[in-house]
């Protein structure tokens, strides 16, 4: 098989463009990594703030982290579709009963182009009266950024279970 000069020129151009794109990849990758680190830091700070309000039962501050039509899906108690129900349920079932602790090693953040971010991880719940941390669950939260405002639009809390003896021991360290 022989190539004409024109075909050889196209082939050379394609190889050159491919080589150039490979040379540019580390810069793009480094930028993405920096952006991802900043986003992870932002969402981590938001997680701390929203659950600080949750743990203190500061429902005025807690309310501000949710859009009015927030969707909350819970494997044990069902689904709700508005902020006021989320607030009412938190007052009724959480306030002065349990507090939430993020399991930092499970915390992950993923960007959503032109929207916000996905936060996922695991958290445990501790009884306020006894200090015992027995429950654990997985979660996924969708954060929407509007201007400089970040709010939760969807929350999925699932896989609720009792912690194993090994998990309790490992987390006590």
mmCIF file with all atom_site columns, N, CA and C in Angstrom, residues 38 53 90 105 148 158 161 168:
data_model
loop_
_atom_site.group_PDB
_atom_site.id
_atom_site.type_symbol
_atom_site.label_atom_id
_atom_site.label_alt_id
_atom_site.label_comp_id
_atom_site.label_asym_id
_atom_site.label_entity_id
_atom_site.label_seq_id
_atom_site.pdbx_PDB_ins_code
_atom_site.Cartn_x
_atom_site.Cartn_y
_atom_site.Cartn_z
_atom_site.occupancy
_atom_site.B_iso_or_equiv
_atom_site.pdbx_formal_charge
_atom_site.auth_seq_id
_atom_site.auth_comp_id
_atom_site.auth_asym_id
_atom_site.auth_atom_id
_atom_site.pdbx_PDB_model_num
ATOM 1  N N  . UNK A 1 38  ? -10.490 22.633 45.005 1.00 0.00 ? 38  UNK A N  1
ATOM 2  C CA . UNK A 1 38  ? -11.230 23.804 45.488 1.00 0.00 ? 38  UNK A CA 1
ATOM 3  C C  . UNK A 1 38  ? -12.695 23.459 45.717 1.00 0.00 ? 38  UNK A C  1
ATOM 4  N N  . UNK A 1 53  ? -25.506 23.176 61.971 1.00 0.00 ? 53  UNK A N  1
ATOM 5  C CA . UNK A 1 53  ? -26.853 23.686 62.245 1.00 0.00 ? 53  UNK A CA 1
ATOM 6  C C  . UNK A 1 53  ? -27.788 22.535 62.621 1.00 0.00 ? 53  UNK A C  1
ATOM 7  N N  . UNK A 1 90  ? -36.799 16.947 60.901 1.00 0.00 ? 90  UNK A N  1
ATOM 8  C CA . UNK A 1 90  ? -35.548 17.096 61.654 1.00 0.00 ? 90  UNK A CA 1
ATOM 9  C C  . UNK A 1 90  ? -35.860 17.504 63.088 1.00 0.00 ? 90  UNK A C  1
ATOM 10 N N  . UNK A 1 105 ? -13.066 9.717  55.896 1.00 0.00 ? 105 UNK A N  1
ATOM 11 C CA . UNK A 1 105 ? -12.390 8.896  54.889 1.00 0.00 ? 105 UNK A CA 1
ATOM 12 C C  . UNK A 1 105 ? -13.308 8.486  53.740 1.00 0.00 ? 105 UNK A C  1
ATOM 13 N N  . UNK A 1 148 ? -23.302 32.964 44.043 1.00 0.00 ? 148 UNK A N  1
ATOM 14 C CA . UNK A 1 148 ? -22.396 32.499 45.097 1.00 0.00 ? 148 UNK A CA 1
ATOM 15 C C  . UNK A 1 148 ? -23.111 31.626 46.120 1.00 0.00 ? 148 UNK A C  1
ATOM 16 N N  . UNK A 1 158 ? -29.287 6.361  52.747 1.00 0.00 ? 158 UNK A N  1
ATOM 17 C CA . UNK A 1 158 ? -29.621 4.950  52.544 1.00 0.00 ? 158 UNK A CA 1
ATOM 18 C C  . UNK A 1 158 ? -28.597 4.042  53.219 1.00 0.00 ? 158 UNK A C  1
ATOM 19 N N  . UNK A 1 161 ? -27.869 1.192  59.073 1.00 0.00 ? 161 UNK A N  1
ATOM 20 C CA . UNK A 1 161 ? -27.651 -0.077 59.773 1.00 0.00 ? 161 UNK A CA 1
ATOM 21 C C  . UNK A 1 161 ? -26.913 0.191  61.075 1.00 0.00 ? 161 UNK A C  1
ATOM 22 N N  . UNK A 1 168 ? -17.055 0.142  65.414 1.00 0.00 ? 168 UNK A N  1
ATOM 23 C CA . UNK A 1 168 ? -17.069 0.933  66.650 1.00 0.00 ? 168 UNK A CA 1
ATOM 24 C C  . UNK A 1 168 ? -15.672 1.058  67.226 1.00 0.00 ? 168 UNK A C  1
#
